[in-house]
Structures are given as structure tokens and as C-alpha cells.
PDB file of C-alpha atoms in Angstrom:
ATOM      1  CA  UNK A 222     -26.347-147.851 -89.754  1.00 61.00           C
ATOM      2  CA  UNK A 223     -28.926-149.567 -87.583  1.00 76.00           C
ATOM      3  CA  UNK A 224     -28.172-149.341 -83.892  1.00 91.00           C
ATOM      4  CA  UNK A 225     -28.551-151.937 -81.187  1.00 95.00           C
ATOM      5  CA  UNK A 226     -32.164-153.022 -80.970  1.00 96.00           C
ATOM      6  CA  UNK A 227     -33.854-154.660 -78.032  1.00 97.00           C
ATOM      7  CA  UNK A 228     -37.200-156.358 -77.650  1.00 97.00           C
ATOM      8  CA  UNK A 229     -39.525-156.021 -75.851  1.00 96.00           C
ATOM      9  CA  UNK A 230     -39.231-152.454 -74.680  1.00 94.00           C
ATOM     10  CA  UNK A 231     -41.319-153.240 -71.633  1.00 95.00           C
ATOM     11  CA  UNK A 232     -42.495-156.499 -70.146  1.00 96.00           C
ATOM     12  CA  UNK A 233     -44.772-156.949 -67.147  1.00 96.00           C
ATOM     13  CA  UNK A 234     -44.959-160.460 -65.739  1.00 96.00           C
ATOM     14  CA  UNK A 235     -45.915-162.178 -62.520  1.00 96.00           C
ATOM     15  CA  UNK A 236     -43.478-163.740 -60.152  1.00 96.00           C
ATOM     16  CA  UNK A 237     -42.663-167.250 -61.263  1.00 96.00           C
ATOM     17  CA  UNK A 238     -43.248-166.626 -64.941  1.00 97.00           C
ATOM     18  CA  UNK A 239     -40.629-166.695 -67.671  1.00 97.00           C
ATOM     19  CA  UNK A 240     -39.459-163.807 -69.808  1.00 97.00           C
ATOM     20  CA  UNK A 241     -37.061-163.775 -72.733  1.00 98.00           C
ATOM     21  CA  UNK A 242     -35.363-160.569 -73.788  1.00 98.00           C
ATOM     22  CA  UNK A 243     -33.766-160.216 -77.175  1.00 97.00           C
ATOM     23  CA  UNK A 244     -30.896-158.065 -78.405  1.00 97.00           C
ATOM     24  CA  UNK A 245     -29.766-157.476 -81.960  1.00 96.00           C
ATOM     25  CA  UNK A 246     -26.317-155.878 -81.940  1.00 95.00           C
ATOM     26  CA  UNK A 247     -24.904-153.637 -84.615  1.00 94.00           C
ATOM     27  CA  UNK A 248     -24.026-155.747 -87.615  1.00 91.00           C
ATOM     28  CA  UNK A 249     -20.388-156.796 -87.518  1.00 89.00           C
ATOM     29  CA  UNK A 250     -19.935-156.201 -83.795  1.00 90.00           C
ATOM     30  CA  UNK A 251     -18.446-159.323 -82.290  1.00 89.00           C
ATOM     31  CA  UNK A 252     -18.779-158.130 -78.712  1.00 91.00           C
ATOM     32  CA  UNK A 253     -22.185-158.165 -77.085  1.00 93.00           C
ATOM     33  CA  UNK A 254     -22.852-157.248 -73.477  1.00 93.00           C
ATOM     34  CA  UNK A 255     -25.814-157.464 -71.176  1.00 96.00           C
ATOM     35  CA  UNK A 256     -26.170-154.979 -68.327  1.00 94.00           C
ATOM     36  CA  UNK A 257     -28.896-154.361 -65.798  1.00 95.00           C
ATOM     37  CA  UNK A 258     -29.974-151.326 -63.841  1.00 92.00           C
ATOM     38  CA  UNK A 259     -32.276-151.805 -60.905  1.00 90.00           C
ATOM     39  CA  UNK A 260     -34.027-148.829 -59.324  1.00 82.00           C
ATOM     40  CA  UNK A 261     -31.615-146.377 -57.734  1.00 76.00           C
ATOM     41  CA  UNK A 262     -28.529-148.453 -58.403  1.00 83.00           C
ATOM     42  CA  UNK A 263     -25.729-148.277 -60.918  1.00 84.00           C
ATOM     43  CA  UNK A 264     -25.683-150.121 -64.207  1.00 88.00           C
ATOM     44  CA  UNK A 265     -24.179-153.534 -63.523  1.00 91.00           C
ATOM     45  CA  UNK A 266     -22.493-155.924 -65.867  1.00 90.00           C
ATOM     46  CA  UNK A 267     -24.149-159.288 -66.431  1.00 94.00           C
ATOM     47  CA  UNK A 268     -22.156-160.952 -69.164  1.00 93.00           C
ATOM     48  CA  UNK A 269     -20.100-160.553 -72.298  1.00 92.00           C
ATOM     49  CA  UNK A 270     -20.157-162.547 -75.529  1.00 93.00           C
ATOM     50  CA  UNK A 271     -17.448-162.575 -78.136  1.00 90.00           C
ATOM     51  CA  UNK A 272     -19.246-163.904 -81.168  1.00 91.00           C
ATOM     52  CA  UNK A 273     -21.128-166.945 -79.856  1.00 93.00           C
ATOM     53  CA  UNK A 274     -18.843-167.624 -76.905  1.00 92.00           C
ATOM     54  CA  UNK A 275     -19.395-166.409 -73.363  1.00 93.00           C
ATOM     55  CA  UNK A 276     -16.260-164.456 -72.556  1.00 88.00           C
ATOM     56  CA  UNK A 277     -17.294-163.433 -69.073  1.00 88.00           C
ATOM     57  CA  UNK A 278     -20.475-164.285 -67.225  1.00 91.00           C
ATOM     58  CA  UNK A 279     -19.301-163.296 -63.782  1.00 89.00           C
ATOM     59  CA  UNK A 280     -22.105-160.771 -63.391  1.00 91.00           C
ATOM     60  CA  UNK A 281     -24.987-163.184 -63.832  1.00 94.00           C
ATOM     61  CA  UNK A 282     -26.871-163.081 -60.531  1.00 92.00           C
ATOM     62  CA  UNK A 283     -27.925-166.742 -60.345  1.00 92.00           C
ATOM     63  CA  UNK A 284     -28.921-169.742 -62.393  1.00 94.00           C
ATOM     64  CA  UNK A 285     -32.367-168.340 -63.107  1.00 96.00           C
ATOM     65  CA  UNK A 286     -30.687-166.257 -65.795  1.00 97.00           C
ATOM     66  CA  UNK A 287     -29.650-167.868 -69.082  1.00 97.00           C
ATOM     67  CA  UNK A 288     -28.055-166.012 -71.955  1.00 97.00           C
ATOM     68  CA  UNK A 289     -27.439-167.364 -75.409  1.00 97.00           C
ATOM     69  CA  UNK A 290     -26.025-166.048 -78.625  1.00 96.00           C
ATOM     70  CA  UNK A 291     -26.560-168.643 -81.267  1.00 86.00           C
ATOM     71  CA  UNK A 292     -24.504-168.109 -84.402  1.00 87.00           C
ATOM     72  CA  UNK A 293     -22.882-165.048 -82.958  1.00 84.00           C
ATOM     73  CA  UNK A 294     -25.653-162.738 -84.089  1.00 92.00           C
ATOM     74  CA  UNK A 295     -28.549-161.825 -81.832  1.00 96.00           C
ATOM     75  CA  UNK A 296     -28.654-162.746 -78.174  1.00 97.00           C
ATOM     76  CA  UNK A 297     -31.400-163.723 -75.784  1.00 97.00           C
ATOM     77  CA  UNK A 298     -31.553-163.387 -72.032  1.00 98.00           C
ATOM     78  CA  UNK A 299     -34.082-165.626 -70.331  1.00 97.00           C
ATOM     79  CA  UNK A 300     -35.197-165.243 -66.759  1.00 97.00           C
ATOM     80  CA  UNK A 301     -36.927-168.335 -65.394  1.00 96.00           C
ATOM     81  CA  UNK A 302     -38.622-168.214 -62.953  1.00 96.00           C
ATOM     82  CA  UNK A 303     -38.712-164.460 -62.489  1.00 96.00           C
ATOM     83  CA  UNK A 304     -38.538-162.974 -58.995  1.00 96.00           C
ATOM     84  CA  UNK A 305     -39.524-159.522 -57.760  1.00 95.00           C
ATOM     85  CA  UNK A 306     -35.890-158.416 -57.456  1.00 95.00           C
ATOM     86  CA  UNK A 307     -35.345-159.065 -61.149  1.00 96.00           C
ATOM     87  CA  UNK A 308     -37.293-155.915 -61.976  1.00 96.00           C
ATOM     88  CA  UNK A 309     -35.188-153.298 -63.706  1.00 95.00           C
ATOM     89  CA  UNK A 310     -33.953-152.182 -67.074  1.00 95.00           C
ATOM     90  CA  UNK A 311     -31.858-154.641 -69.052  1.00 96.00           C
ATOM     91  CA  UNK A 312     -29.499-152.989 -71.473  1.00 95.00           C
ATOM     92  CA  UNK A 313     -27.669-154.654 -74.290  1.00 95.00           C
ATOM     93  CA  UNK A 314     -24.563-153.098 -75.809  1.00 93.00           C
ATOM     94  CA  UNK A 315     -22.214-154.040 -78.591  1.00 92.00           C
ATOM     95  CA  UNK A 316     -18.732-153.043 -79.688  1.00 89.00           C
ATOM     96  CA  UNK A 317     -16.318-153.948 -82.410  1.00 82.00           C
ATOM     97  CA  UNK A 318     -13.570-156.456 -81.864  1.00 63.00           C
ATOM     98  CA  UNK A 319     -10.161-154.921 -81.366  1.00 55.00           C
ATOM     99  CA  UNK A 320     -11.638-151.569 -80.561  1.00 53.00           C
ATOM    100  CA  UNK A 321      -9.003-150.395 -78.151  1.00 54.00           C
ATOM    101  CA  UNK A 322     -11.193-147.710 -76.742  1.00 62.00           C
ATOM    102  CA  UNK A 323     -13.981-150.240 -76.424  1.00 70.00           C
ATOM    103  CA  UNK A 324     -16.780-147.801 -77.067  1.00 81.00           C
ATOM    104  CA  UNK A 325     -20.080-149.411 -76.278  1.00 86.00           C
ATOM    105  CA  UNK A 326     -23.236-148.642 -78.197  1.00 90.00           C
ATOM    106  CA  UNK A 327     -26.317-149.330 -76.150  1.00 92.00           C
ATOM    107  CA  UNK A 328     -29.780-150.430 -77.061  1.00 94.00           C
ATOM    108  CA  UNK A 329     -32.799-148.611 -75.671  1.00 93.00           C
ATOM    109  CA  UNK A 330     -33.207-151.235 -72.982  1.00 94.00           C
ATOM    110  CA  UNK A 331     -35.914-153.679 -71.994  1.00 96.00           C
ATOM    111  CA  UNK A 332     -37.784-152.660 -68.876  1.00 95.00           C
ATOM    112  CA  UNK A 333     -38.863-155.678 -66.848  1.00 96.00           C
ATOM    113  CA  UNK A 334     -41.483-155.390 -64.143  1.00 96.00           C
ATOM    114  CA  UNK A 335     -42.121-158.453 -62.027  1.00 96.00           C
ATOM    115  CA  UNK A 336     -45.297-158.276 -59.944  1.00 95.00           C
TER     116      UNK A 336
ATOM    117  CA  UNK B 276     -14.813-149.231 -51.794  1.00 75.00           C
ATOM    118  CA  UNK B 277     -16.632-149.098 -55.116  1.00 82.00           C
ATOM    119  CA  UNK B 278     -14.553-149.499 -58.223  1.00 89.00           C
ATOM    120  CA  UNK B 279     -15.962-146.324 -59.756  1.00 92.00           C
ATOM    121  CA  UNK B 280     -17.420-143.602 -57.570  1.00 93.00           C
ATOM    122  CA  UNK B 281     -19.421-140.528 -58.474  1.00 94.00           C
ATOM    123  CA  UNK B 282     -21.383-137.987 -56.509  1.00 90.00           C
ATOM    124  CA  UNK B 283     -25.005-138.824 -57.418  1.00 88.00           C
ATOM    125  CA  UNK B 284     -26.109-135.199 -57.113  1.00 88.00           C
ATOM    126  CA  UNK B 285     -28.469-133.823 -58.143  1.00 91.00           C
ATOM    127  CA  UNK B 286     -26.606-130.758 -59.270  1.00 93.00           C
ATOM    128  CA  UNK B 287     -29.153-127.986 -59.855  1.00 95.00           C
ATOM    129  CA  UNK B 288     -27.566-125.168 -61.817  1.00 96.00           C
ATOM    130  CA  UNK B 289     -28.950-122.111 -63.633  1.00 97.00           C
ATOM    131  CA  UNK B 290     -28.701-121.812 -67.394  1.00 97.00           C
ATOM    132  CA  UNK B 291     -25.356-120.431 -68.438  1.00 97.00           C
ATOM    133  CA  UNK B 292     -23.507-121.740 -65.415  1.00 97.00           C
ATOM    134  CA  UNK B 293     -20.369-123.831 -65.493  1.00 97.00           C
ATOM    135  CA  UNK B 294     -20.549-127.168 -63.709  1.00 96.00           C
ATOM    136  CA  UNK B 295     -17.918-129.817 -63.062  1.00 95.00           C
ATOM    137  CA  UNK B 296     -18.242-133.472 -62.123  1.00 93.00           C
ATOM    138  CA  UNK B 297     -15.567-135.734 -60.788  1.00 94.00           C
ATOM    139  CA  UNK B 298     -15.306-139.485 -60.813  1.00 95.00           C
ATOM    140  CA  UNK B 299     -12.743-141.593 -58.975  1.00 96.00           C
ATOM    141  CA  UNK B 300     -11.650-145.101 -59.825  1.00 95.00           C
ATOM    142  CA  UNK B 301      -9.890-147.591 -57.625  1.00 93.00           C
ATOM    143  CA  UNK B 302      -8.054-149.825 -60.074  1.00 88.00           C
ATOM    144  CA  UNK B 303      -4.789-148.216 -61.110  1.00 87.00           C
ATOM    145  CA  UNK B 304      -4.557-150.607 -64.055  1.00 85.00           C
ATOM    146  CA  UNK B 305      -7.643-149.085 -65.670  1.00 85.00           C
ATOM    147  CA  UNK B 306      -6.957-148.354 -69.281  1.00 82.00           C
ATOM    148  CA  UNK B 307      -9.608-146.210 -70.838  1.00 88.00           C
ATOM    149  CA  UNK B 308     -12.239-143.843 -69.599  1.00 92.00           C
ATOM    150  CA  UNK B 309     -15.473-142.393 -70.882  1.00 93.00           C
ATOM    151  CA  UNK B 310     -18.337-140.135 -70.024  1.00 95.00           C
ATOM    152  CA  UNK B 311     -21.764-141.348 -71.094  1.00 94.00           C
ATOM    153  CA  UNK B 312     -24.958-139.389 -70.909  1.00 96.00           C
ATOM    154  CA  UNK B 313     -28.261-140.976 -69.995  1.00 93.00           C
ATOM    155  CA  UNK B 314     -31.554-139.193 -70.392  1.00 92.00           C
ATOM    156  CA  UNK B 315     -34.528-140.257 -68.327  1.00 87.00           C
ATOM    157  CA  UNK B 316     -35.798-143.674 -69.423  1.00 83.00           C
ATOM    158  CA  UNK B 317     -33.319-143.800 -72.282  1.00 88.00           C
ATOM    159  CA  UNK B 318     -30.175-145.754 -72.981  1.00 90.00           C
ATOM    160  CA  UNK B 319     -26.691-144.457 -72.121  1.00 91.00           C
ATOM    161  CA  UNK B 320     -24.990-142.703 -75.015  1.00 92.00           C
ATOM    162  CA  UNK B 321     -21.315-141.931 -75.396  1.00 91.00           C
ATOM    163  CA  UNK B 322     -20.595-138.286 -74.661  1.00 94.00           C
ATOM    164  CA  UNK B 323     -16.829-138.371 -74.941  1.00 92.00           C
ATOM    165  CA  UNK B 324     -13.743-140.435 -74.332  1.00 89.00           C
ATOM    166  CA  UNK B 325     -11.246-139.115 -71.801  1.00 90.00           C
ATOM    167  CA  UNK B 326      -7.547-138.835 -72.552  1.00 81.00           C
ATOM    168  CA  UNK B 327      -4.583-137.993 -70.357  1.00 81.00           C
ATOM    169  CA  UNK B 328      -3.934-134.901 -72.384  1.00 83.00           C
ATOM    170  CA  UNK B 329      -7.493-133.734 -71.818  1.00 85.00           C
ATOM    171  CA  UNK B 330      -9.982-133.267 -74.575  1.00 90.00           C
ATOM    172  CA  UNK B 331     -12.589-130.739 -75.456  1.00 92.00           C
ATOM    173  CA  UNK B 332     -15.744-130.948 -77.512  1.00 92.00           C
ATOM    174  CA  UNK B 333     -17.559-127.665 -77.712  1.00 95.00           C
ATOM    175  CA  UNK B 334     -18.771-126.738 -74.261  1.00 97.00           C
ATOM    176  CA  UNK B 335     -17.560-130.032 -72.776  1.00 97.00           C
ATOM    177  CA  UNK B 336     -14.066-130.670 -71.457  1.00 96.00           C
ATOM    178  CA  UNK B 337     -12.861-133.980 -70.040  1.00 95.00           C
ATOM    179  CA  UNK B 338      -9.691-134.539 -68.063  1.00 94.00           C
ATOM    180  CA  UNK B 339      -7.912-137.583 -66.707  1.00 94.00           C
ATOM    181  CA  UNK B 340      -5.575-137.535 -63.727  1.00 93.00           C
ATOM    182  CA  UNK B 341      -3.917-140.937 -63.492  1.00 91.00           C
ATOM    183  CA  UNK B 342      -1.817-140.048 -60.452  1.00 92.00           C
ATOM    184  CA  UNK B 343      -4.904-139.235 -58.399  1.00 93.00           C
ATOM    185  CA  UNK B 344      -7.111-141.724 -60.236  1.00 94.00           C
ATOM    186  CA  UNK B 345      -9.932-139.428 -61.184  1.00 93.00           C
ATOM    187  CA  UNK B 346     -11.570-138.100 -64.270  1.00 95.00           C
ATOM    188  CA  UNK B 347     -13.565-134.937 -64.618  1.00 95.00           C
ATOM    189  CA  UNK B 348     -16.168-133.448 -66.892  1.00 96.00           C
ATOM    190  CA  UNK B 349     -16.638-129.710 -67.212  1.00 96.00           C
ATOM    191  CA  UNK B 350     -19.709-128.242 -68.882  1.00 97.00           C
ATOM    192  CA  UNK B 351     -19.595-124.566 -69.723  1.00 97.00           C
ATOM    193  CA  UNK B 352     -22.571-122.332 -70.501  1.00 97.00           C
ATOM    194  CA  UNK B 353     -25.085-124.960 -69.371  1.00 97.00           C
ATOM    195  CA  UNK B 354     -28.206-125.415 -71.483  1.00 97.00           C
ATOM    196  CA  UNK B 355     -31.561-126.785 -70.432  1.00 97.00           C
ATOM    197  CA  UNK B 356     -30.894-129.680 -72.803  1.00 96.00           C
ATOM    198  CA  UNK B 357     -27.835-130.672 -70.773  1.00 97.00           C
ATOM    199  CA  UNK B 358     -30.129-131.966 -68.030  1.00 97.00           C
ATOM    200  CA  UNK B 359     -29.402-135.674 -67.777  1.00 96.00           C
ATOM    201  CA  UNK B 360     -27.459-138.216 -65.779  1.00 95.00           C
ATOM    202  CA  UNK B 361     -23.751-138.341 -66.571  1.00 96.00           C
ATOM    203  CA  UNK B 362     -22.148-141.755 -66.205  1.00 94.00           C
ATOM    204  CA  UNK B 363     -18.461-142.272 -65.587  1.00 94.00           C
ATOM    205  CA  UNK B 364     -17.273-145.452 -67.300  1.00 92.00           C
ATOM    206  CA  UNK B 365     -13.942-147.169 -66.760  1.00 91.00           C
ATOM    207  CA  UNK B 366     -12.449-149.946 -68.852  1.00 86.00           C
ATOM    208  CA  UNK B 367     -10.059-152.111 -66.873  1.00 79.00           C
ATOM    209  CA  UNK B 368      -8.853-153.879 -69.941  1.00 72.00           C
ATOM    210  CA  UNK B 369      -9.897-157.225 -71.339  1.00 66.00           C
ATOM    211  CA  UNK B 370     -13.108-155.337 -72.028  1.00 68.00           C
ATOM    212  CA  UNK B 371     -14.174-155.246 -68.414  1.00 76.00           C
ATOM    213  CA  UNK B 372     -16.222-152.090 -68.273  1.00 83.00           C
ATOM    214  CA  UNK B 373     -17.529-150.667 -65.009  1.00 88.00           C
ATOM    215  CA  UNK B 374     -20.084-147.902 -64.597  1.00 90.00           C
ATOM    216  CA  UNK B 375     -20.382-145.326 -61.876  1.00 92.00           C
ATOM    217  CA  UNK B 376     -23.804-144.665 -60.383  1.00 89.00           C
ATOM    218  CA  UNK B 377     -24.106-141.498 -62.419  1.00 92.00           C
ATOM    219  CA  UNK B 378     -24.357-137.826 -61.521  1.00 94.00           C
ATOM    220  CA  UNK B 379     -27.680-136.153 -62.123  1.00 94.00           C
ATOM    221  CA  UNK B 380     -27.613-132.678 -63.587  1.00 96.00           C
ATOM    222  CA  UNK B 381     -30.651-130.424 -63.685  1.00 96.00           C
ATOM    223  CA  UNK B 382     -30.252-127.126 -65.512  1.00 97.00           C
ATOM    224  CA  UNK B 383     -32.928-124.677 -64.459  1.00 96.00           C
ATOM    225  CA  UNK B 384     -34.134-121.617 -66.386  1.00 94.00           C
TER     226      UNK B 384
END
């Protein structure tokens, strides 16, 4: 079974530029999550999709971040315009619907460096 | 107070030692609990779920104490390969999952 895949693995951009991160969840997983870890801090929730709908986007830091999940398959997270404090590792995770234990399977992460 | 709290460590232990980590959570309505392991520059991976009755997987034992609102992870006979960051993860229900900051373990030869 293919795992959660994320692209790119590492992106280096300048402040003010735009970056789009992509996540392909495990096939059949309705739940897709985006998390972020900035240097020295804990992994923080950004948002949660159930299929194509945003279930919870309370963790999105501001309106420079836009997440989409067209057709309920892969998801993109766009940062526009990027700021220095956006640097960190962006993890995507997926889980099956009705999984009571809600075990998350993570992708390898996309490391974003904003210069 | 943070929703999930862990001692960040690092815990430096010799090979063969037994080490225990605790994690406290603030929301008494939390429903399920997990330990994840994260290696340097890698993604978090599920180590084990934590049940009230306690559960064991080889050298790893996890316990949940709902009355005191903490979970623990015990690693016996530590191996060099156990060196990693151990993340406490709490599910408050409705799929709201919160991570602790992680506890760093370094097993030294």
C-alpha cells in the first residue's frame, strides 16, 4: 500500500514569493490533515478535510494560507505571499473515516525555507 | 497551560537501560491516546496506541491513567536504534488531535 506522499520534499523561496505544497493521502482515506512544525516547537494542527470539505480550519495562521482538496483526493496548501515565519516542516497525514482510534499516517513532510 | 505537555529532554541513557516518559493532558474529555516516534528529519510514525488497561509491544509498554490525566511510555533494554523523539498524541474526539512537543531520547553506547 502506498503511503502518504508529499511534494516537494524541500522548497527554498524568498520572502514574498508563492509556494504550493501537495499531499497525496493513502487511497481511500477520507480524512486529510495538514500540520506544521516550526523550529523548536511542537507539531501544530493547521486544518482537516473530510473528503473535499474543510471540517476544521481553526489552525490556519492567516489568510496567506489556502488549502484545497478538489475531488476529495489530493490536497494542496498554498502560501502567498510567504513570510520568514512560515519556514518549517509541513506534514500531511491521512486516516480512514470512522476509525475510532483515529490513527494518523504521516507523509515525509515538505520542508519550507523562506529567505 | 498547554493541552498536552511533555518533558522535552533530552534523556541520555546507556544501552540496556530502562527509560520512562510521561505525558500529561489537560482535557478530561480526551478519548484516545498514542505514542508516535519521530526520527531526525523524518515524519512521525505510530509507535503504539495507549489503552486504560495498559499495553505492551516487545520492549515497549504504554499506560494510561485517566484519573491523573497522564500517559506513560516505558522502554526496556534500550537500543541505540531507539534514539528518536517520542511524541505524545491526544485525540479529543471529533478527530481533534493534539501533539506534545516531544521527548528526545538519546541512547549512548
